[in-house]
Amino acid sequence: MYRAKAYSAASATSPLAATTIARRDLGEQDVQIEILFCGICHSDLHTVRNEWSSMMPAVYPCVPGHEIVGRVTEVGSAVTKFKPGDLAAVGCMVDSDGTCPECQAGLEQFCPNMTLTYNSPDVHLGGITYGGYSESIVVKEHFVLRVPSNLDLAGAASLLCAGITTYSPMRHWGVTKGKKVGVVGLGGLGHMAVKFAHALGAHVVVFTTSPNKKEDAILLGADEVVISRNADEMKKHAGSFDFILDAVSADHDINAYIQLLRRDGNITLVGAPPKPLAVSALALLFRRRSLSGSLIGAIAETQEMLDFCGRHNITADVEIIPVQKVNEAYERLLKSDVKYRFSIDMASLKSI
Ligand code: NAP
Ligand code: ZN
C-alpha cells in the first residue's frame, strides 16, 4: 500500500479538498498509472452530493473521477498489454467477476459484481474505491484502455465516460447514414453524442435549453438546432426521428421528445436525473415507440470507440482547470455553463 495525493469530499455538503488516499501495491495483473488528466462528469457531482442516495448511496470520503488518462509507471509480472511509459486510460469500471453471463458476453458494465472506479466496495484495501481526482491509480489490466497517440490527452480523458456512454447506444440502435437522430442536452455527454452521430453519417438535431449554444452545436456537427422551450419549433419535428439520445442531468418533460419519434423509433436515456421522470403511456403506444436506458459501455467497445476517435480525430471540447477549481466547476456544471467538459490537469495536484 502507498499514499497518493487526491481531492475528496468529506460529506454530501462539503466542498472537495486536498487529502491523501491509500492505493494498493501492484498485483501481478495490475497496471499503475500516473494520472495526467481527469474529466469532470455530472455523475461525479450527483455522487458527491449523494443525489442518487436511493440506488447508489455515497460513502465518504468520496474521491470521484472516472475519465482518466495517464502514463503507465509500473506493471505487474503477468501484464502483457502495457509497459512503463505507455499512455493508458481508465473509465467507469475497474473490475467485474469475469464469470457471470454478462461478463461471458463481454458486457462487463452489466455484471452484478462490477466494481465502479469510485464509490464501490474495494476488495483489495477494504472501504471503497477512489477515483481519478488523484495523482495515481492501480487498475487490473483488463480494465485499462489504450489511447491512440494522435489524440489530445486533456480532451481524450472524457472519451472514457462521456464518449463511450454516447457511442454505445448509437451503435446498439443502429445510428447510420440516412437516420434522423436527436440529441437532448448539449453538455459533456450531449456534445460527444453530436460528434459521434455526425461521424456516423446521421442527420443530427440538437435540442437545447441554452440559446447561446446554438452556433456551437452546428460547429460540433449538428444539422439543425431546436430551442426546446419553444413549443412551435418542437412541433415541426413531430413523428420524425429514428432515434433520440437524452443526456439531460435534471428533471424535464421526456414526453415532449417521445412525441417526436416515428414508428418504432427509440429514445434512450443516458442522463440520470435523481428524480423519476413521468412517462406518458399513450405517447409510447402510438407508433410503437420505445424508451430505454444505456449504461456506459463494455471494455472491448470502449477500446473500439477510442480507436474510432483516433481515426476520426475526435476528442471532447474541454476547459482545462487546476484541481483547486473543482468546486467552482461543479457550480458552473449546475448552470449548464461549460463548453463542453471540464478536464482537470492533475499536475496541479503536485503543488499541494
Ligand atoms: P452536463 O455536462 O451537466 O450536461 C447536462 C446538460 O443537460 C446541460 O448542459 C443542459 O444542456 C441540459 N440540462 C441541464 N439541466 C436541464 C434542465 N433542467 N432541463 C433541460 N435540460 C437541462 O452533464 P453530463 O456530464 O453530460 O451528464 C449528463 C447526465 O448523464 C447526468 O445525469 C449524468 O449522471 C449522466 N451520465 C450517465 C451515464 C450512463 O452510463 N448512462 C454516464 C455518464 C453520465 P442544454 O444547455 O443544451 O439544455
Ligand atoms: Zn461519467
Coordinates of C-alpha atoms and ligand atoms in Angstrom, one line a residue:
M1 CA 0.0 0.0 0.0
Y2 CA 1.2 3.5 -0.7
R3 CA -0.3 7.0 -0.2
A4 CA -1.4 9.2 -3.2
K5 CA -2.5 12.8 -3.3
A6 CA -6.2 13.3 -4.1
Y7 CA -9.2 15.6 -3.9
S8 CA -12.1 14.3 -1.8
A9 CA -15.5 15.3 -0.3
A10 CA -16.0 14.6 3.4
S11 CA -19.8 14.7 3.2
A12 CA -22.7 15.5 0.8
T13 CA -22.5 19.1 1.8
S14 CA -18.7 19.6 2.0
P15 CA -16.6 21.1 -0.8
L16 CA -13.9 18.9 -2.2
A17 CA -10.5 19.4 -0.6
A18 CA -7.0 18.0 -0.7
T19 CA -6.2 14.8 1.0
T20 CA -4.1 11.6 0.7
I21 CA -5.6 8.2 0.0
A22 CA -4.3 4.6 0.1
R23 CA -3.6 2.8 -3.2
R24 CA -2.8 -0.9 -3.3
D25 CA 0.6 -2.2 -4.2
L26 CA 0.9 -3.6 -7.6
G27 CA -0.5 -7.1 -8.1
E28 CA 0.7 -9.3 -10.9
Q29 CA -2.2 -8.3 -13.2
D30 CA -2.1 -4.7 -12.2
V31 CA -1.1 -1.5 -14.0
Q32 CA -0.1 1.6 -12.1
I33 CA -0.9 4.8 -13.9
E34 CA 0.3 8.4 -13.2
I35 CA -2.9 10.4 -13.9
L36 CA -2.4 13.3 -16.2
F37 CA -6.0 14.4 -16.9
C38 CA -9.3 13.6 -15.4
G39 CA -12.6 14.8 -16.8
I40 CA -15.4 16.1 -14.6
C41 CA -18.7 14.1 -15.3
H42 CA -22.0 15.3 -13.9
S43 CA -22.2 11.8 -12.3
D44 CA -19.3 13.0 -10.1
L45 CA -21.5 15.8 -8.8
H46 CA -24.6 13.5 -8.4
T47 CA -22.5 11.1 -6.4
V48 CA -20.5 13.6 -4.3
R49 CA -23.8 15.4 -3.3
N50 CA -25.5 12.0 -2.7
E51 CA -28.2 12.8 -5.1
W52 CA -28.6 9.1 -6.1
S53 CA -28.9 8.1 -2.4
S54 CA -31.8 5.7 -3.0
M55 CA -29.9 3.5 -5.6
M56 CA -26.3 4.3 -5.1
P57 CA -25.7 5.9 -1.7
A58 CA -22.3 7.8 -1.5
V59 CA -19.7 6.6 1.0
Y60 CA -17.4 9.3 2.4
P61 CA -14.7 10.4 2.0
C62 CA -15.5 10.3 -1.7
V63 CA -12.9 10.7 -4.4
P64 CA -14.7 11.0 -7.7
G65 CA -13.4 10.8 -11.3
H66 CA -13.8 8.2 -14.0
E67 CA -12.5 9.9 -17.1
I68 CA -8.8 9.1 -16.6
V69 CA -5.9 9.4 -18.9
G70 CA -2.3 9.0 -17.9
R71 CA 1.1 7.3 -18.3
V72 CA 2.0 3.8 -17.1
T73 CA 4.6 3.9 -14.3
E74 CA 4.8 0.2 -13.4
V75 CA 3.2 -3.1 -14.4
G76 CA 2.7 -6.4 -12.6
S77 CA 4.6 -9.6 -13.7
A78 CA 1.5 -11.0 -15.6
V79 CA 0.7 -7.8 -17.6
T80 CA 1.2 -8.2 -21.3
K81 CA -0.5 -5.2 -23.0
F82 CA 1.3 -2.3 -21.2
K83 CA 4.8 -1.3 -20.2
P84 CA 6.1 1.7 -18.3
G85 CA 5.8 4.9 -20.3
D86 CA 2.8 3.9 -22.3
L87 CA -0.3 6.1 -22.5
A88 CA -3.3 4.4 -20.7
A89 CA -6.8 5.3 -19.8
V90 CA -9.4 4.1 -17.2
G91 CA -13.1 4.7 -17.4
C92 CA -16.0 4.0 -15.0
M93 CA -15.2 0.4 -14.1
V94 CA -12.1 -1.2 -12.6
D95 CA -13.3 -4.8 -12.1
S96 CA -16.1 -7.4 -12.6
D97 CA -16.4 -11.1 -11.7
G98 CA -15.5 -12.4 -15.1
T99 CA -17.7 -15.4 -14.8
C100 CA -21.3 -14.3 -14.9
P101 CA -23.4 -14.4 -18.2
E102 CA -22.8 -10.6 -18.7
C103 CA -19.1 -10.9 -18.4
Q104 CA -19.1 -14.0 -20.6
A105 CA -21.0 -12.0 -23.2
G106 CA -18.3 -9.3 -22.9
L107 CA -20.7 -6.8 -21.3
E108 CA -18.8 -6.1 -18.0
Q109 CA -20.9 -3.0 -17.3
F110 CA -23.9 -5.1 -16.5
C111 CA -22.1 -7.6 -14.3
P112 CA -23.9 -7.7 -10.9
N113 CA -20.5 -7.7 -9.2
M114 CA -18.9 -4.9 -11.3
T115 CA -16.6 -2.6 -9.4
L116 CA -17.0 1.1 -10.2
T117 CA -13.9 3.2 -10.3
Y118 CA -15.1 5.1 -7.3
N119 CA -17.7 4.6 -4.6
S120 CA -17.7 0.7 -4.9
P121 CA -16.5 -1.7 -2.2
D122 CA -12.8 -2.2 -2.6
V123 CA -11.9 -5.9 -2.3
H124 CA -8.2 -5.1 -2.0
L125 CA -8.0 -2.5 0.7
G126 CA -11.4 -2.6 2.3
G127 CA -13.6 0.6 2.3
I128 CA -14.5 1.9 -1.1
T129 CA -12.7 2.6 -4.4
Y130 CA -11.3 6.0 -5.1
G131 CA -11.5 7.6 -8.5
G132 CA -9.3 9.8 -10.7
Y133 CA -9.1 13.1 -8.9
S134 CA -5.8 11.8 -7.8
E135 CA -2.2 11.6 -8.8
S136 CA -2.2 7.9 -9.5
I137 CA -4.3 4.7 -9.6
V138 CA -3.7 1.0 -9.7
V139 CA -6.1 -1.0 -12.0
K140 CA -6.4 -4.6 -13.3
E141 CA -5.0 -4.8 -16.8
H142 CA -8.3 -5.9 -18.4
F143 CA -9.9 -2.6 -17.4
V144 CA -7.1 -0.4 -18.7
L145 CA -7.6 1.0 -22.3
R146 CA -5.1 2.0 -24.9
V147 CA -5.2 5.7 -26.1
P148 CA -4.4 6.5 -29.8
S149 CA -1.2 8.6 -29.8
N150 CA -2.7 11.3 -32.1
L151 CA -5.3 12.4 -29.6
D152 CA -5.1 15.4 -27.4
L153 CA -4.9 14.0 -23.9
A154 CA -6.9 16.6 -22.0
G155 CA -9.8 16.0 -24.4
A156 CA -9.3 12.3 -24.7
A157 CA -9.9 11.8 -21.0
S158 CA -13.6 12.5 -21.4
L159 CA -14.0 9.8 -24.0
L160 CA -13.7 7.3 -21.1
C161 CA -17.2 8.2 -19.9
A162 CA -18.9 10.9 -22.0
G163 CA -17.5 9.2 -25.1
I164 CA -18.4 5.6 -24.5
T165 CA -21.8 6.4 -22.9
T166 CA -23.0 8.1 -26.1
Y167 CA -21.1 5.9 -28.6
S168 CA -22.5 2.6 -27.2
P169 CA -26.3 3.3 -27.6
M170 CA -25.7 4.7 -31.0
R171 CA -24.1 1.5 -32.2
H172 CA -26.7 -0.6 -30.4
W173 CA -29.6 1.3 -32.0
G174 CA -28.1 1.4 -35.5
V175 CA -27.3 5.1 -36.0
T176 CA -26.0 5.3 -39.6
K177 CA -26.3 7.4 -42.7
G178 CA -29.9 8.2 -43.5
K179 CA -31.1 8.1 -39.9
K180 CA -32.6 11.2 -38.2
V181 CA -31.0 11.4 -34.7
G182 CA -31.9 13.8 -31.9
V183 CA -29.5 14.7 -29.0
V184 CA -31.2 16.3 -26.0
G185 CA -28.9 18.5 -23.7
L186 CA -25.7 19.9 -25.1
G187 CA -23.4 19.2 -22.1
G188 CA -20.5 16.8 -21.7
L189 CA -22.3 13.7 -23.0
G190 CA -24.5 15.6 -25.5
H191 CA -21.6 17.3 -27.3
M192 CA -19.9 13.9 -27.7
A193 CA -23.2 12.4 -29.0
V194 CA -23.3 15.1 -31.7
K195 CA -19.8 14.4 -32.8
F196 CA -20.5 10.6 -33.0
A197 CA -23.8 10.9 -34.7
H198 CA -22.3 13.2 -37.3
A199 CA -19.3 11.0 -37.8
L200 CA -21.6 8.0 -38.3
G201 CA -23.4 9.9 -41.1
A202 CA -26.8 10.7 -39.4
H203 CA -28.9 13.8 -39.8
V204 CA -28.4 15.4 -36.3
V205 CA -30.8 17.6 -34.5
V206 CA -29.7 19.2 -31.2
F207 CA -32.3 20.1 -28.5
T208 CA -31.0 22.6 -26.1
T209 CA -32.4 24.9 -23.4
S210 CA -29.4 27.3 -23.9
P211 CA -29.8 29.6 -26.9
N212 CA -26.2 30.6 -26.6
K213 CA -25.1 27.1 -27.6
K214 CA -26.8 27.2 -31.0
E215 CA -23.8 28.2 -33.1
D216 CA -21.5 25.7 -31.3
A217 CA -24.0 22.9 -31.9
I218 CA -23.6 23.4 -35.7
L219 CA -19.8 23.6 -35.4
L220 CA -19.9 20.3 -33.4
G221 CA -21.7 18.6 -36.3
A222 CA -25.4 19.3 -35.8
D223 CA -27.6 19.8 -39.0
E224 CA -30.3 21.6 -37.0
V225 CA -30.7 23.1 -33.6
V226 CA -34.0 23.4 -31.7
I227 CA -34.5 25.6 -28.6
S228 CA -36.5 23.0 -26.7
R229 CA -38.5 25.6 -24.6
N230 CA -40.1 26.7 -27.9
A231 CA -43.2 24.5 -28.5
D232 CA -43.7 25.6 -32.1
E233 CA -40.1 24.7 -33.0
M234 CA -40.6 21.3 -31.3
K235 CA -43.9 20.6 -33.1
K236 CA -42.2 20.9 -36.5
H237 CA -40.3 17.6 -35.8
A238 CA -43.3 15.6 -34.6
G239 CA -43.2 11.9 -35.6
S240 CA -39.9 12.2 -37.5
F241 CA -37.0 10.7 -35.5
D242 CA -35.5 7.3 -35.7
F243 CA -33.5 7.7 -32.5
I244 CA -33.2 10.3 -29.8
L245 CA -30.5 10.3 -27.1
D246 CA -31.5 12.0 -23.9
A247 CA -28.4 13.3 -22.0
V248 CA -30.2 15.7 -19.6
S249 CA -29.0 15.7 -15.9
A250 CA -32.1 17.2 -14.4
D251 CA -35.9 16.9 -14.3
H252 CA -37.5 17.5 -17.7
D253 CA -40.5 16.6 -19.8
I254 CA -39.5 13.4 -21.7
N255 CA -42.9 13.1 -23.3
A256 CA -42.2 16.1 -25.5
Y257 CA -39.4 14.0 -27.1
I258 CA -41.3 10.7 -27.3
Q259 CA -43.8 12.6 -29.5
L260 CA -41.0 13.3 -31.9
L261 CA -40.3 9.7 -32.6
R262 CA -41.5 8.0 -35.8
R263 CA -43.0 4.4 -35.9
D264 CA -40.7 2.0 -34.0
G265 CA -38.4 5.0 -33.0
N266 CA -36.4 4.7 -29.8
I267 CA -35.5 7.2 -27.2
T268 CA -32.6 6.1 -25.0
L269 CA -31.9 7.8 -21.6
V270 CA -28.3 8.2 -20.7
G271 CA -28.9 11.2 -18.5
A272 CA -29.7 10.1 -14.9
P273 CA -31.7 12.8 -13.2
P274 CA -32.1 11.9 -9.5
K275 CA -36.0 12.2 -9.6
P276 CA -38.1 9.7 -11.6
L277 CA -39.4 11.0 -14.8
A278 CA -43.2 10.9 -15.7
V279 CA -43.7 8.9 -18.9
S280 CA -46.9 9.1 -20.9
A281 CA -48.0 5.6 -21.8
L282 CA -50.1 6.9 -24.7
A283 CA -47.2 8.7 -26.3
L284 CA -45.3 5.3 -26.4
L285 CA -48.3 3.3 -27.6
F286 CA -48.9 5.3 -30.7
R287 CA -46.3 4.4 -33.3
R288 CA -45.0 1.5 -31.2
R289 CA -42.2 3.7 -29.8
S290 CA -39.8 2.5 -27.2
L291 CA -37.9 4.0 -24.3
S292 CA -34.7 2.5 -23.0
G293 CA -31.6 3.2 -21.0
S294 CA -27.9 2.6 -21.5
L295 CA -25.0 2.4 -19.1
I296 CA -21.5 3.4 -20.3
G297 CA -20.2 0.5 -22.5
A298 CA -18.2 -2.7 -22.4
I299 CA -14.4 -2.7 -22.3
A300 CA -14.0 -4.0 -25.8
E301 CA -16.5 -1.5 -27.1
T302 CA -14.6 1.3 -25.2
Q303 CA -11.4 0.3 -27.0
E304 CA -13.4 0.3 -30.3
M305 CA -14.7 3.8 -29.5
L306 CA -11.2 5.1 -28.7
D307 CA -9.8 3.6 -31.9
F308 CA -12.7 5.2 -33.8
C309 CA -11.8 8.5 -32.2
G310 CA -8.2 8.0 -33.2
R311 CA -9.2 7.5 -36.8
H312 CA -11.6 10.5 -36.9
N313 CA -9.6 12.7 -34.5
I314 CA -12.4 13.0 -32.1
T315 CA -12.0 14.3 -28.5
A316 CA -14.1 16.3 -26.1
D317 CA -14.0 20.1 -26.3
V318 CA -12.5 20.9 -22.9
E319 CA -11.8 23.7 -20.5
I320 CA -8.7 22.7 -18.6
I321 CA -8.7 23.6 -14.9
P322 CA -6.4 23.0 -12.0
V323 CA -7.9 20.7 -9.3
Q324 CA -8.2 23.7 -7.0
K325 CA -11.1 24.9 -9.2
V326 CA -13.1 21.8 -9.0
N327 CA -15.8 23.2 -6.6
E328 CA -16.3 26.2 -8.8
A329 CA -16.6 23.9 -11.8
Y330 CA -19.4 21.9 -10.1
E331 CA -21.3 25.1 -9.6
R332 CA -20.9 26.0 -13.2
L333 CA -22.0 22.5 -14.3
L334 CA -25.3 23.1 -12.5
K335 CA -25.8 26.2 -14.6
S336 CA -25.0 24.3 -17.9
D337 CA -22.0 26.7 -18.1
V338 CA -19.3 24.5 -19.6
K339 CA -18.1 24.2 -23.1
Y340 CA -18.3 21.3 -23.0
R341 CA -16.3 19.4 -20.4
F342 CA -14.0 20.3 -17.6
S343 CA -10.7 18.4 -17.7
I344 CA -8.6 18.6 -14.6
D345 CA -4.8 19.0 -15.2
M346 CA -3.5 16.7 -12.5
A347 CA -0.1 18.4 -12.5
S348 CA -1.9 20.9 -10.3
L349 CA -2.1 18.4 -7.5
K350 CA 1.7 18.3 -7.2
S351 CA 1.8 21.8 -5.6
I352 CA -0.4 20.7 -2.7
Ligands
NAP1 P1 -23.7 18.2 -18.2 O1 -22.4 18.4 -18.8 O2 -24.1 18.9 -16.9 O3 -24.9 18.3 -19.3 C1 -26.2 18.2 -19.0 C2 -27.0 19.1 -20.0 O4 -28.4 18.8 -19.7 C3 -26.8 20.5 -19.8 O5 -25.7 21.0 -20.5 C4 -28.1 21.1 -20.4 O6 -28.0 21.2 -21.8 C5 -29.1 20.0 -20.0 N1 -29.9 20.4 -18.9 C6 -29.4 20.7 -17.6 N2 -30.5 21.0 -16.8 C7 -31.6 20.9 -17.5 C8 -33.0 21.1 -17.3 N3 -33.4 21.5 -16.1 N4 -33.9 21.0 -18.3 C9 -33.4 20.6 -19.5 N5 -32.1 20.4 -19.8 C10 -31.2 20.6 -18.9 O7 -23.8 16.6 -17.7 P2 -23.1 15.3 -18.3 O8 -21.9 15.1 -17.6 O9 -23.2 15.4 -19.8 O10 -24.1 14.2 -17.8 C11 -25.5 14.2 -18.2 C12 -26.2 13.1 -17.4 O11 -25.8 11.8 -17.8 C13 -26.0 13.1 -15.9 O12 -27.3 12.9 -15.2 C14 -25.0 12.0 -15.6 O13 -25.1 11.5 -14.4 C15 -25.5 11.0 -16.7 N6 -24.5 10.0 -17.0 C16 -24.9 8.8 -17.3 C17 -24.1 7.8 -17.8 C18 -24.6 6.5 -18.2 O14 -23.8 5.5 -18.2 N7 -25.8 6.4 -18.6 C19 -22.7 8.1 -17.9 C20 -22.3 9.4 -17.6 C21 -23.2 10.3 -17.2 P3 -28.5 22.5 -22.6 O15 -27.8 23.6 -22.0 O16 -28.1 22.2 -24.0 O17 -30.0 22.5 -22.4
ZN2 ZN -19.4 9.8 -16.2

